[in-house]
Each structure stands twice: as C-alpha cells, then as structure tokens.
Coordinates of C-alpha atoms in Angstrom, one line a residue:
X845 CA 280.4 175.4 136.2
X846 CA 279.7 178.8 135.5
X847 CA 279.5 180.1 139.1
X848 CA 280.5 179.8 142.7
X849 CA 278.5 181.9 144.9
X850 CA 280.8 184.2 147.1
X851 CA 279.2 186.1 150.2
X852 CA 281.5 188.2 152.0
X853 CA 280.1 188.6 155.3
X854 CA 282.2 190.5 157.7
X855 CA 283.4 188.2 160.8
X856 CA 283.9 185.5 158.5
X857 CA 286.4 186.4 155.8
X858 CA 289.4 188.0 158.4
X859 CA 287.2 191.2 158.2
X860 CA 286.0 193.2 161.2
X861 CA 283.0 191.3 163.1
X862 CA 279.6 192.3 162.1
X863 CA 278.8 193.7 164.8
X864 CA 281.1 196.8 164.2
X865 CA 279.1 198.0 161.6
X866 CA 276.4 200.5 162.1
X867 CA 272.8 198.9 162.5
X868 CA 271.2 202.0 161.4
X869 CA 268.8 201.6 158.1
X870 CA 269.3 203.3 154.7
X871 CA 266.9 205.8 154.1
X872 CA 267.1 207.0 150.5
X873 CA 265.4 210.1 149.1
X874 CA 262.6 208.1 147.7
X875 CA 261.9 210.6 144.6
X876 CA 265.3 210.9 143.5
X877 CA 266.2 206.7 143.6
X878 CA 262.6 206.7 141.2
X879 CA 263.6 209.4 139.0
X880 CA 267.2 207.7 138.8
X881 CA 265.8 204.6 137.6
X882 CA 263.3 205.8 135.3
X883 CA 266.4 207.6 133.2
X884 CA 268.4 204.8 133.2
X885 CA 265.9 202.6 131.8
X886 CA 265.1 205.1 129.5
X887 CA 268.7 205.8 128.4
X888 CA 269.3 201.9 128.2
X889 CA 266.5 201.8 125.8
X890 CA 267.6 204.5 123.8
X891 CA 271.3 203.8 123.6
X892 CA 272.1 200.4 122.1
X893 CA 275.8 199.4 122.4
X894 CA 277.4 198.3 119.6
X895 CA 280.3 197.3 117.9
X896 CA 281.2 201.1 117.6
X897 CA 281.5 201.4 121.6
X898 CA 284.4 202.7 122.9
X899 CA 285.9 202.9 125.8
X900 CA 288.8 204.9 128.4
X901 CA 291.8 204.1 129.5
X902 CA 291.9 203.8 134.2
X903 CA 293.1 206.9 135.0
X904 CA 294.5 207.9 139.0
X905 CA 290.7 208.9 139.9
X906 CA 289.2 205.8 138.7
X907 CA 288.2 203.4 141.7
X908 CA 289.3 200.3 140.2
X909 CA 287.5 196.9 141.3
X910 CA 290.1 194.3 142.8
X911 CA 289.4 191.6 140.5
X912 CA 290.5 194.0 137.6
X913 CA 293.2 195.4 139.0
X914 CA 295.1 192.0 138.7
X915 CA 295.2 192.8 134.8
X916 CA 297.2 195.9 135.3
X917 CA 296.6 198.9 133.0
X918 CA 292.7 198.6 132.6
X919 CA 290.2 200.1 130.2
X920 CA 287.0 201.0 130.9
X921 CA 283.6 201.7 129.6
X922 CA 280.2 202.6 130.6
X923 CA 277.2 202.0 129.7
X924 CA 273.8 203.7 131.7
X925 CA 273.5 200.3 133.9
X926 CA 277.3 198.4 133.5
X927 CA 281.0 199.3 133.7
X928 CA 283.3 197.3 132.1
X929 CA 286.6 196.4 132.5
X930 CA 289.4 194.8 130.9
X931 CA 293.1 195.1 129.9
X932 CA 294.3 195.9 126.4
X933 CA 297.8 195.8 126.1
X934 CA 298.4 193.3 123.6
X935 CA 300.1 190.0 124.7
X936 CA 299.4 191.0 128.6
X937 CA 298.0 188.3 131.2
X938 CA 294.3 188.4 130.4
X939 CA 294.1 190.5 127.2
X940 CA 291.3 189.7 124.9
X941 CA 291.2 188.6 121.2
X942 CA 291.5 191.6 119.0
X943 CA 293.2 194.2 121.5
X944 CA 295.0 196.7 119.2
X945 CA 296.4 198.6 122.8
X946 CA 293.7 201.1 122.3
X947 CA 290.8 201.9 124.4
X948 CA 288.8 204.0 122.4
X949 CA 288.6 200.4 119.9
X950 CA 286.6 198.4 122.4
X951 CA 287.3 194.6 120.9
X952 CA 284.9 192.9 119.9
X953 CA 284.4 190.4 123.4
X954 CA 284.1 194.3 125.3
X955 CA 281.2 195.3 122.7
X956 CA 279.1 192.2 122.6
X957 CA 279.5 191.9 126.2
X958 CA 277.7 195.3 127.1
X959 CA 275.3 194.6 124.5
X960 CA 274.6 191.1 126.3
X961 CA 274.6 192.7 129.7
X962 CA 271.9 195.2 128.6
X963 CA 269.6 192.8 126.9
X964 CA 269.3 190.5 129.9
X965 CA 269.2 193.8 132.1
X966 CA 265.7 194.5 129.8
X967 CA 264.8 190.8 130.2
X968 CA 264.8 190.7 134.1
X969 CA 262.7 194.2 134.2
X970 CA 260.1 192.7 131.4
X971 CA 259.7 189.9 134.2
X972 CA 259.1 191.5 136.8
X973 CA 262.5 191.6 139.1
X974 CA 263.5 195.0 140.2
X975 CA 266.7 196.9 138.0
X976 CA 270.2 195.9 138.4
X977 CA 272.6 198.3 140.9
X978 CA 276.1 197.3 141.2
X979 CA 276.3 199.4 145.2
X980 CA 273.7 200.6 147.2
X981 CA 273.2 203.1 148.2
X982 CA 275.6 205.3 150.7
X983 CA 274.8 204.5 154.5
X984 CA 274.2 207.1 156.8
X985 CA 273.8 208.0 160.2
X986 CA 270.9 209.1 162.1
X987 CA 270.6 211.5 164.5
X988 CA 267.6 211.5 166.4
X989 CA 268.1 214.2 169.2
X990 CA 268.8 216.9 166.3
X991 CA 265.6 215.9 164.4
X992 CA 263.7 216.1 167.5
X993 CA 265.1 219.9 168.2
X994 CA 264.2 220.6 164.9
X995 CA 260.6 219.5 165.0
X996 CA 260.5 221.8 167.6
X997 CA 262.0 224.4 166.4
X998 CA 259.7 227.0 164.2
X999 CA 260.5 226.8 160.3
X1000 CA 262.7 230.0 160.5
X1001 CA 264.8 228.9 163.5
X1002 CA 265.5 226.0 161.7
X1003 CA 267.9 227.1 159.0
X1004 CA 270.4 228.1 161.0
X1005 CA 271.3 224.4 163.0
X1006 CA 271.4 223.1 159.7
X1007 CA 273.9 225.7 157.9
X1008 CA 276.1 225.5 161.0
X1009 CA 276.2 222.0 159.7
X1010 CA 279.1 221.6 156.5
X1011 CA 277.4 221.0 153.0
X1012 CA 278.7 217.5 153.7
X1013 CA 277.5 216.7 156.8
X1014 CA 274.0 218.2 156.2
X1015 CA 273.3 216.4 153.2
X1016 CA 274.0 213.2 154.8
X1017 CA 271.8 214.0 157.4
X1018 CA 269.0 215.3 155.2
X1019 CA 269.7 211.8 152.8
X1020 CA 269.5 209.6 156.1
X1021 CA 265.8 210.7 157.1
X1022 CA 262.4 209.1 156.6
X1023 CA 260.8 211.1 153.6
X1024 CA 258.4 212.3 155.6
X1025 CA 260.5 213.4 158.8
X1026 CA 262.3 215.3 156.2
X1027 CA 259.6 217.2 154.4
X1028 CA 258.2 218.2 157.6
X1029 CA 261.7 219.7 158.9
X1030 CA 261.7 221.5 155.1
X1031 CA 258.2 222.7 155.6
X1032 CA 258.1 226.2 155.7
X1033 CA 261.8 226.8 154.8
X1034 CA 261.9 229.7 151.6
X1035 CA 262.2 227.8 148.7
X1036 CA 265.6 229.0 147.9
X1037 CA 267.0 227.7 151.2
X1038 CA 264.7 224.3 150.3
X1039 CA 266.5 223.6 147.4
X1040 CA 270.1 224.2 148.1
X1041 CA 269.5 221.6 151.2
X1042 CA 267.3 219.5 148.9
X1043 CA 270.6 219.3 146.6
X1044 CA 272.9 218.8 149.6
X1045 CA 270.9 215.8 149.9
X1046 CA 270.8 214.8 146.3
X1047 CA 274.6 214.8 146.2
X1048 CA 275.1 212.8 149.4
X1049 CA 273.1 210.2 147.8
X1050 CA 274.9 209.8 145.0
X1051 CA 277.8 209.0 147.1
X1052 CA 281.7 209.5 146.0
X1053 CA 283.7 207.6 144.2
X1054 CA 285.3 205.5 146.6
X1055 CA 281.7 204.8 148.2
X1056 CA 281.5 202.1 145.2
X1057 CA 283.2 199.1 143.8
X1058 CA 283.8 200.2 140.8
X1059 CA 283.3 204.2 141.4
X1060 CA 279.8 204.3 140.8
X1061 CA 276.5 202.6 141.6
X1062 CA 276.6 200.7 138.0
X1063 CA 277.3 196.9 137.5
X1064 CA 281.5 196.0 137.6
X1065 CA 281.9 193.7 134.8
X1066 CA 285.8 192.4 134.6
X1067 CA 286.5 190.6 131.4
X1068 CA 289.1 187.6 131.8
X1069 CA 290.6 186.8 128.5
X1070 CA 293.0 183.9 129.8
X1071 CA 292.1 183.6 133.6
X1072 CA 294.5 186.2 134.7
X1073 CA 292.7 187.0 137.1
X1074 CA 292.4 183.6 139.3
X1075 CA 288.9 184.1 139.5
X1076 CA 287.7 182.3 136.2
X1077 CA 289.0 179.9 133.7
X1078 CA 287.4 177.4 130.9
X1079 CA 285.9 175.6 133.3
X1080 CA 284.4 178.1 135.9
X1081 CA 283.4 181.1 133.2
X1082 CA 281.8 183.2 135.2
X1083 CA 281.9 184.2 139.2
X1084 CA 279.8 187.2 140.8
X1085 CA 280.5 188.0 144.3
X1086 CA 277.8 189.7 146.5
X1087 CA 278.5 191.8 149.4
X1088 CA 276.3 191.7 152.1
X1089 CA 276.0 193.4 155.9
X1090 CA 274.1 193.6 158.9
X1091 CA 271.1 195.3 159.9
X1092 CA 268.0 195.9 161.7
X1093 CA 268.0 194.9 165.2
X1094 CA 270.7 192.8 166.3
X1095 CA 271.9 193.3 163.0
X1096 CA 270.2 190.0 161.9
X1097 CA 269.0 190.9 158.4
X1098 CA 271.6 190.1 155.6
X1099 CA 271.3 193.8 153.8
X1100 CA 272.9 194.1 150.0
X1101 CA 275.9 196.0 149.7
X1102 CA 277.7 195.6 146.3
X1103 CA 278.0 192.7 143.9
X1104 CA 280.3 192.7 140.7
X1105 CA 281.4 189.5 138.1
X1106 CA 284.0 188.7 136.1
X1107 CA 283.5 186.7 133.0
X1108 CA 286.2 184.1 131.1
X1109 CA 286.3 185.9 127.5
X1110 CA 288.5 183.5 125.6
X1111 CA 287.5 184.6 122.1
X1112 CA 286.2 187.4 120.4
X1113 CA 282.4 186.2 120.7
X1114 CA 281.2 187.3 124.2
X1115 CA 279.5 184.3 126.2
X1116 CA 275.6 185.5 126.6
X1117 CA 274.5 182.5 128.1
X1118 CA 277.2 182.8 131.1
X1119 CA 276.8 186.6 131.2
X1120 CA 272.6 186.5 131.4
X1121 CA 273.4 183.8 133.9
X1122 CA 275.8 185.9 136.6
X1123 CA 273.8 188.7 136.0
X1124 CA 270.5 186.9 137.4
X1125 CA 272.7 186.6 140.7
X1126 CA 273.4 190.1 140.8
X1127 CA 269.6 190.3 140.5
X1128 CA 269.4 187.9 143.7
X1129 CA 272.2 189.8 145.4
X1130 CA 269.8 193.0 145.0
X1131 CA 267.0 191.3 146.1
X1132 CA 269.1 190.2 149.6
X1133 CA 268.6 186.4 148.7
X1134 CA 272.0 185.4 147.8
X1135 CA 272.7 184.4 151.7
X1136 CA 269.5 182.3 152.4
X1137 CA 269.2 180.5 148.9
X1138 CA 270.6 176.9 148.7
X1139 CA 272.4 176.2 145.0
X1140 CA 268.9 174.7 143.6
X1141 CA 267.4 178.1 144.3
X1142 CA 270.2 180.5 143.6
X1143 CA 272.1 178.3 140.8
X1144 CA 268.8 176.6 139.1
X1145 CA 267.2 180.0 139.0
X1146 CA 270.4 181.3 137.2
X1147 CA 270.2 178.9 134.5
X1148 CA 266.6 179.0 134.2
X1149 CA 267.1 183.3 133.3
X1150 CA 269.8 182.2 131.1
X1151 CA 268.0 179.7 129.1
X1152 CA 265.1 183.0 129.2
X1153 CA 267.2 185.4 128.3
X1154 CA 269.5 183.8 125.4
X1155 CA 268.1 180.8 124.6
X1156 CA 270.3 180.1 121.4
X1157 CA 273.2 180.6 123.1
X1158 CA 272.1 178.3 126.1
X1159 CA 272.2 175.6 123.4
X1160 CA 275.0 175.1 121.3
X1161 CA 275.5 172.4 119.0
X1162 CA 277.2 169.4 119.9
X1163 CA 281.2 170.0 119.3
X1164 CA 281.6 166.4 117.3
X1165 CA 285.1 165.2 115.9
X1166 CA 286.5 162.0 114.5
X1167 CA 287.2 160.4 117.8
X1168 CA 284.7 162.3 120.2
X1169 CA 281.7 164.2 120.8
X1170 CA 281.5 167.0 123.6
X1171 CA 278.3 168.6 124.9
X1172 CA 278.7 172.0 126.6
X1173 CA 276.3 174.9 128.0
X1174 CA 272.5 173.7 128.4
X1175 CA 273.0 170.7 126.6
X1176 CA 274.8 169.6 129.3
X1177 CA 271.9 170.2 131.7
X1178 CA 269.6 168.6 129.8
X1179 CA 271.7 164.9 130.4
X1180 CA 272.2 165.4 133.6
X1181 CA 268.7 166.1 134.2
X1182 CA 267.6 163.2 132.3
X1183 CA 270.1 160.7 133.4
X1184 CA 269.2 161.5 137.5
X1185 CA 268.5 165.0 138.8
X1186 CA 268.7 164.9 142.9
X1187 CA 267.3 167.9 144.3
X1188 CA 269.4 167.6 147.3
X1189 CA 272.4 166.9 144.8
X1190 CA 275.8 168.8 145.1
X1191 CA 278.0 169.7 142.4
X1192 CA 275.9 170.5 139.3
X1193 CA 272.7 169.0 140.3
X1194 CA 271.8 172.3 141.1
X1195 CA 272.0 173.9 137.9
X1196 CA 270.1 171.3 136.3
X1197 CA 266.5 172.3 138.3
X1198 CA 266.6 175.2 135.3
X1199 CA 264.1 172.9 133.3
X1200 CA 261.7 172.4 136.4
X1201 CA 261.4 175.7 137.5
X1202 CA 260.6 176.9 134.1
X1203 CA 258.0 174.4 134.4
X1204 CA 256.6 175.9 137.3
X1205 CA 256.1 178.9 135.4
X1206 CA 255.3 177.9 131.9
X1207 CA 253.1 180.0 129.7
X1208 CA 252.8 182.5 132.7
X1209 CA 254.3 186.1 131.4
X1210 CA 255.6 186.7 135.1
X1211 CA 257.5 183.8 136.8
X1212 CA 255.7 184.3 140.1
X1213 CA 257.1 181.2 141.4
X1214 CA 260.4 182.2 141.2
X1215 CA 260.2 185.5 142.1
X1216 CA 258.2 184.2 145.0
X1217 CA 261.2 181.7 146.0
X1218 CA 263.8 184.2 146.0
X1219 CA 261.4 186.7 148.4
X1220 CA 260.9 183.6 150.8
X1221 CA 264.7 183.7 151.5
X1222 CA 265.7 187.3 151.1
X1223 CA 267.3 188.7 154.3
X1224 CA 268.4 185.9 156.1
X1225 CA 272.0 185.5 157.5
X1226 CA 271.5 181.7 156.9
X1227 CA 271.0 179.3 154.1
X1228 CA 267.9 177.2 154.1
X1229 CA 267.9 173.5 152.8
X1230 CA 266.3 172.5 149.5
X1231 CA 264.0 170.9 150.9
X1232 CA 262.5 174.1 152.5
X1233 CA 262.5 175.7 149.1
X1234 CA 260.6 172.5 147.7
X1235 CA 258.3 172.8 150.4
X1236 CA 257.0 176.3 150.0
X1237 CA 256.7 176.0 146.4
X1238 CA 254.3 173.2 147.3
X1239 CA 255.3 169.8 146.7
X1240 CA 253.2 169.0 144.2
X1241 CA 253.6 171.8 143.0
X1242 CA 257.3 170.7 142.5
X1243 CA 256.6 166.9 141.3
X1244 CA 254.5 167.8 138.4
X1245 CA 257.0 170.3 137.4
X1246 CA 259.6 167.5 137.3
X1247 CA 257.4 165.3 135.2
X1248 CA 256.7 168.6 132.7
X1249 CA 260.3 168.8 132.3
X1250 CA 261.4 165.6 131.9
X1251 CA 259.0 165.2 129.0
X1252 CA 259.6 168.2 127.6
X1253 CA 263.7 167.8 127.5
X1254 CA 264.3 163.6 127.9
X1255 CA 261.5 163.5 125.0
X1256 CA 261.1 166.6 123.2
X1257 CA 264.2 168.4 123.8
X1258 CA 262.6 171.6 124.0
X1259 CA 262.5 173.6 127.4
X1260 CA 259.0 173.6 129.0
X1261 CA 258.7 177.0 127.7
X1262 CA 259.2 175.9 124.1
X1263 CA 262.0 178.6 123.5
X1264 CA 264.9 176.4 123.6
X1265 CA 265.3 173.7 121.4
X1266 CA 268.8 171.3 122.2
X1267 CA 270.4 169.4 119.5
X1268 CA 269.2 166.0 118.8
X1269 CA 272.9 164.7 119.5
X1270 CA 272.7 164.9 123.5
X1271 CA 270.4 162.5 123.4
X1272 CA 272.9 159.6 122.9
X1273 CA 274.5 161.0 126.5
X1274 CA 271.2 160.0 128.4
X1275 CA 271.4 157.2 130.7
X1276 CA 275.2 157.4 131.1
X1277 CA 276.4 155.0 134.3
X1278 CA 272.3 154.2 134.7
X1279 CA 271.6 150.6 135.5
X1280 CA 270.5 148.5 132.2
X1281 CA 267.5 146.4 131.9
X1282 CA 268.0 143.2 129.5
X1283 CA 265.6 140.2 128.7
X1284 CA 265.6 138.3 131.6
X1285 CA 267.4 140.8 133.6
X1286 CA 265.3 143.3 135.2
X1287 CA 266.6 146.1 137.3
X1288 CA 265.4 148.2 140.0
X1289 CA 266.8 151.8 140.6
X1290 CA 266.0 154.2 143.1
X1291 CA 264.4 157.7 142.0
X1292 CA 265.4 160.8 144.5
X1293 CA 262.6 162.4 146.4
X1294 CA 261.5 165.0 143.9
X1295 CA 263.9 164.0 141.6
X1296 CA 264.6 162.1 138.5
X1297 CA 266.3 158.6 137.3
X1298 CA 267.2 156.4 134.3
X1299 CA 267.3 153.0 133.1
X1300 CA 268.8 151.8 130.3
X1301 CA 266.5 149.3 128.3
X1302 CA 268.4 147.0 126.1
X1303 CA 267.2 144.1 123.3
X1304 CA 270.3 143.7 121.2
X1305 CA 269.0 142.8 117.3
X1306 CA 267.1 140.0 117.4
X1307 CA 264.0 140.9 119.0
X1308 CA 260.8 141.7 116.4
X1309 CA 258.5 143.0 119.1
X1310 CA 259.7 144.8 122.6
X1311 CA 257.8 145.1 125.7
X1312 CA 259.0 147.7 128.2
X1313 CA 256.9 146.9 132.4
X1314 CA 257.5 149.3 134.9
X1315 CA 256.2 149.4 138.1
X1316 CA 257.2 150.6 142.0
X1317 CA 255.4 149.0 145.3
X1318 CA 255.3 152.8 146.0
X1319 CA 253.0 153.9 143.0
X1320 CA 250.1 152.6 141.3
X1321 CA 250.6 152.2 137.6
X1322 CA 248.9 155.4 136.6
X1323 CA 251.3 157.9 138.3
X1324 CA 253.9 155.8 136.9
X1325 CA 252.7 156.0 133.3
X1326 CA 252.5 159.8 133.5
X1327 CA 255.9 160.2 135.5
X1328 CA 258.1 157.7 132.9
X1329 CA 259.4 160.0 130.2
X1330 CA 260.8 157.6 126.8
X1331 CA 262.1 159.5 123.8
X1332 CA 263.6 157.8 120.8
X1333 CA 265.5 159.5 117.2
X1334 CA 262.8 157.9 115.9
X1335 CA 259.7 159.8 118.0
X1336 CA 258.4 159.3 121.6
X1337 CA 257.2 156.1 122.9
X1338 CA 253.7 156.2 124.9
X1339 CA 253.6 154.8 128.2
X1340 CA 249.8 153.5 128.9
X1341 CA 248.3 151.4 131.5
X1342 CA 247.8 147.8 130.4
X1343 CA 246.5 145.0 132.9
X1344 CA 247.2 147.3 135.9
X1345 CA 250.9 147.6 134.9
X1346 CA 252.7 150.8 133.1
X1347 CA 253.6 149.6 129.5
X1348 CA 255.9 150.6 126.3
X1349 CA 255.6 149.0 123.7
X1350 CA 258.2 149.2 121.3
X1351 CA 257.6 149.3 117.4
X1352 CA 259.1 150.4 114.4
X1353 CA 262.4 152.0 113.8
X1354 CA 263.3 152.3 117.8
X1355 CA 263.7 148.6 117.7
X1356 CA 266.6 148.6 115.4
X1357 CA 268.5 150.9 118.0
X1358 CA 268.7 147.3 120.0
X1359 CA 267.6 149.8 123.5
X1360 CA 266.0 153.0 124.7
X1361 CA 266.8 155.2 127.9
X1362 CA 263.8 155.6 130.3
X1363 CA 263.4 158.9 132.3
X1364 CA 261.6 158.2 135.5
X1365 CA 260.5 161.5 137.4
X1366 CA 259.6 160.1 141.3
X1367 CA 256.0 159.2 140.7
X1368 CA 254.7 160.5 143.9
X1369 CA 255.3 163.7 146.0
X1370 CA 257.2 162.8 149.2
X1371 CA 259.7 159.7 149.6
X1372 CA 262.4 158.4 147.4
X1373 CA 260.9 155.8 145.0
X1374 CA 261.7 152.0 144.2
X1375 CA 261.0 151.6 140.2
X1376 CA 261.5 148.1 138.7
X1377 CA 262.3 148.0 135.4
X1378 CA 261.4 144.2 133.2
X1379 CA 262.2 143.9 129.1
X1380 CA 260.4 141.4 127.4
X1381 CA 260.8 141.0 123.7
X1382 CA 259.7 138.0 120.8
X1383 CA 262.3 136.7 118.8
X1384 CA 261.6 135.2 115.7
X1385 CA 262.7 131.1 115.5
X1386 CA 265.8 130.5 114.1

C-alpha cells in the first residue's frame, strides 16, 4: 500500500467544530496568483535539480512540518514548487543512505527525490490538471460596510480610511476583495498611493511564515529513511495528508487548505513510482476532491498518474531467488487485476482500477475522463460510493474499459496506453486461490458487477488437443468471447464463437503447460455475472 488517505476535517479529529471557522470566501488578487504561477513553471523548467543540489540546515525561523519534526535536527531544500525535508545526522532515527551530517551534500534519496517530484509536477500540467500548491492561499476577512463607504466616498476622500488602516490590516483587506470591487475603490487614487496599497496587498497574499505548513505555499515533502516517523514504513511507502475546511453557506463545501507527504526512502534510489503517486493526491487535494472521492477514484487515479508519469519504475522486475519469487509495485496490480478486480472491493482493489481508467482514456492526449471524475466530486463534505463514480462515467463506458484492460495486462502485459510493459514473470501469479476447471470438472465463478474474475483451466500431460467452453445464462456467447481475456508464455489464445458457445481452443506449446488462467471481465454492464467454465481435451489411446 502506498497510501492512506487522511482528511482532517475540524469537528472530527479533537479539533474545534467546523462551524468556528469563518465562512467567508478567499478572494485572491487574480493577477498576482497568474503571474506567480507562470514563474514557477518557468523557473521549474529552467532549473533542473540534480545530484549537485544542496540543501540548509532548520534554523529557529523555519516553520517546520509535524511529520518532520519527529526526525529532530532537519535539513531542508527548496526547489520553485517542493520543500524537502529530512534528517542528516548520521546513525539518527530516520537518516537516509549516504548522510555525511551535512546539508549543503543533499544524499542521493534528497536529489532524486526533487528531481522526481518536479518531473511528475511537469507531467500533471502537460495533462491538463492545474499546478501543485502545498497551502492556499491566506484567508481573509471581508468587510462589507467599509467597502460600501468607500464606494461612496470620492477617489480623494478615500485614501485617508485606508491609511488610518495599519499596512497590515489594509492589505488584507485590499487581498480579501473581488478584483473588481477593488479596482473600482483604486480608481482614481494617484498612482503612487495605487501602488504602495497595491503592494500592501501583494504582501498579505503571500502570507507569513506560520500561515503555511511548511513556511511557504510550496509542496512539504518529508523523507523517512527507516519509518521514524510513524507515518510510513516498507509496507505503507508513502502517506499525503490533505487539509480541508468549510465554506460557502452553511459552510457545506469542503475548501483545500494544505496538503504535505512523507515518503519511506530506505535506500539511496528515490522511489518515483510512490512519489508521482502521492503527488497525484496532492493534485486531488488542490482540486477539493480528496473528501468526496471513494478509494477507486482517489487511489485508482493515483496509480494510473504513476504508471503515466514513471512508467519504468511502476514496473520492476520480478525480485526471484532460489526458494521464492516476489512481485512488487505495478506488477502487483497487474495480478490482482487479472485474478478478480471488484470495483466495490476494499483493501487494494482500489488501486488496481489504474489499468481501466487508463483505458478510458487511451490514445487521448488529455485524460478527460479522469479529470472529469475528480470535478464530479470536488467540494463535497461526503464521500460518494463507487458505484456513483461508475455511473457518471457511463457504465459502458466503464465495462469496455475493463475488457481493454484486461486484454491489454492478463494477455499483453502492457498498460492500455502501451507505455508500460510488466515482466513476463507475474504472469505465473494469475489465477492465485481462483477456482480450477479440470476434464470432467467444470466450475462456475461469479464475476463482480463491473469487475473482473479467473478460472484456472487445467489438462495435466496427457491431453493432445484442449477445448476450453465458456458460457453464462446472463450473456450470449458473443459478449462473452470479447470479455474472456487468455494469455499464455507461448502467445494469446483467441476466443471465437463456435456453435453458439464461446471457444478456445488450445494448440501448440500452451498444451505442454498442462493449464491456462482465464480472465473474465463481466460480460455485460449492470449485474454480477454467473460464468461456467467446461475443459474438454482428446487423449491419445494408451
């Protein structure tokens, strides 16, 4: 598992209640947030990080994020989107391979981890989803009576109200208005006077310090080099927490208020895959979906912009040694999607929809699917069911999808996008704890609504000719043939329509592997599925 989603929703962690936080909206000066963004995609372009990145050591200004500060001393570096942090005392809970109790010598986990950071940060923004923000922006408070007196009030008369106001205060206020409401109450002002309030503004929106998680509007990244931290280990990698408030009337819209990660950085190499993955939260954090997204939406989604974003890292070889064989990172998706994917699944069924949402969106240059699924739930206070988020992407929509990616991974073992090619080895882990179909011995197995199954197929040695029948009283035998997936070492097997029944015949080298694994995507688009299984085979005479 590489994440657990954690919302922190006042009222419901020991926090204050909701309702004691001000309802009034965040009005940023719409120029400045454009201009901001514009030079920090440009700086990110320009300034690669390398292994020549260095960083500082915390000092007593530095706002330092919780989840770091259970390191102790604490380095940091910044980059124009991401701050990282980690410890590098040597031999200290949670230090990193190749700390020399410097900071200026970022090891080598620190570098490659700001260079991973900033390539998925280009990725996301070359497919459309808006930049990356660690905070948003500071929050302040209207006041509608003064703005009223000063619409009133001729440009002249209004510059003394607003320097009775501190440089503070009247750069909040300035920062809090409408665009528009403010240009008018400018209007007129000299431009000298303009421009000092103008800044006033400026600076209020760039907050202070202690506005932020980390001290700043960028990305908190905490590097965990032994799970010091509590937070991640070798088998959770990778957390990102997303704060959220209340606003609008009645406070009913889930708002995005900061989001960090920390990342399990055993070894020098940094771990893109789980990096590009929490990263795409902080992308749904920004985009106010976290709350409303079930794990198939907010966990498939992340594994689908990981597979997008470093798809050789997403598939590792298989780790083989004398006694065992071990599968890790997308690899691992790939069986569980092929052995039985439930949409409605817990655990780490969600994480293996990757494969069908890429579907969805294969050969399209903007994954308007996805960012269309993440839109659908941004805002709300409450999660919806998977079934919802089926639903609106159409549920055919959805079913073909899960027959595009089951051939694609169970037989190909590519990713519907073609990108990602898996090592051939996972493909002895399909069908693990699936019922087995045996001459005489047919089986029947029950395939999820929008969802996948398996059957094992078995024939031993003997047979010289193998007959594989499927059918469902649910289907007819064409939606069946397109919706079995059967992949051997050898090549795939083609499913075709023979008296009325959905076929594989078996020839060649794949009948000296004595049995095959079937991949059965539910054949139609609503309604869990009975599919019956039959082997028939010739055996020579003895």
């Amino acid at each position: 598992m590489q994440h657990h989603p954690c919302v922190q929703w006042p009222g419901r962690t020991g926090r204050p209640s909701i309702g004691a936080v001000p309802s009034h909206r965040v009005t940023p000066v719409a120029a400045l947030l454009a201009a901001l963004t514009t030079a920090l995609a440009a700086a990110l372009t320009a300034a690669p990080v390398g292994s020549g990145a260095t960083g500082v050591l915390a000092g007593p200004r530095d706002v330092v994020p919780a989840s770091a500060k259970r390191l102790g001393i604490v380095c940091r570096l910044d980059t124009p989107v991401f701050r990282l942090w980690w410890t590098d005392t040597p031999g200290a809970a949670g230090a990193l391979a190749g700390v020399d109790g410097s900071c200026a010598t970022a090891p080598p986990a620190v570098a490659g981890t700001a260079s991973a950071a900033q390539s998925a940060y280009r990725r996301a923004l070359a497919l459309g989803f808006p930049a990356m923000t660690g905070d948003a922006p500071p929050r302040f408070v209207r006041y509608p009576a003064l703005t009223r007196l000063l619409l009133r009030t001729p440009p002249a008369a209004r510059v003394a109200p607003l320097r009775g106001l501190t440089a503070v205060m009247r750069g909040q206020y300035l920062a809090g208005l409408p665009a528009t409401t403010r240009a008018r109450i400018l209007a007129g002002i000299t431009p000298v006077v303009r421009r000092r309030f103008l800044a006033d503004a400026e600076r209020a929106l760039r907050g202070r310090p202690t506005d932020f998680t980390g001290g700043d509007r960028r990305v908190d990244i905490t590097l965990d080099g032994s799970g010091a931290t509590g937070i991640v280990s070798d088998r959770v990698q990778g957390v990102t927490s997303c704060q959220m408030i209340g606003s609008g009337p009645g406070l009913r819209r889930a708002t995005f208020r900061s989001t960090e990660l920390v990342v399990f950085a055993p070894t020098e190499a940094a771990p893109r895959a789980v990096i590009a993955h929490e990263l795409f939260h902080v992308v749904q954090c920004n985009l106010e979906a976290t709350r409303g997204a079930p794990d198939l939406l907010a966990e498939g989604t992340a594994e689908w912009f990981a597979a997008r974003a470093e798809p050789v890292d997403f598939a590792p070889p298989v780790q083989s040694t004398e006694n065992s064989s071990t599968v890790t990172g997308g690899g691992s998706r790939v069986i569980g999607f092929c052995t039985g994917f439930d949409p409605a699944g817990t655990g780490l069924q969600p994480y293996n929809a990757w494969g069908v949402w890429q579907a969805l969106d294969a050969g399209a240059a903007r994954p308007a699917r996805v960012i269309a699924a993440l839109r659908a739930v941004a805002g709300r206070r409450d999660e919806v069911p998977a079934a919802t988020v089926v639903s609106r992407v159409g549920a055919a929509a959805w079913t073909g999808a899960v027959r595009q990616a089951a051939q694609s991974l169970c037989v190909n073992l590519r990713s519907p996008y073609g990108d990602v090619l898996f090592p051939a080895g996972i493909r002895d882990f399909f069908g693990a704890g699936s019922p087995t179909a045996a001459i005489g011995a047919p089986v029947s197995v029950t395939v999820p609504q929008w969802g996948t199954a398996s059957v094992r197929a078995s024939w031993g040695t003997g047979p010289t000719a193998v007959t594989l029948r499927i059918t469902s009283p649910q289907a007819d035998a064409a939606a069946l043939a397109a919706a079995v997936a059967v992949g051997t070492s050898a090549g795939p097997l083609a499913v075709v329509v023979r008296d009325g029944i959905a076929t594989v015949d078996v020839t060649g080298p794949a009948i000296a592997a004595g049995g095959v694994v079937l991949t059965i995507a539910n054949p139609r688009a609503a309604d869990a599925a009975i599919v019956n299984v039959t082997v028939e085979a010739v055996t020579p005479p003895a």
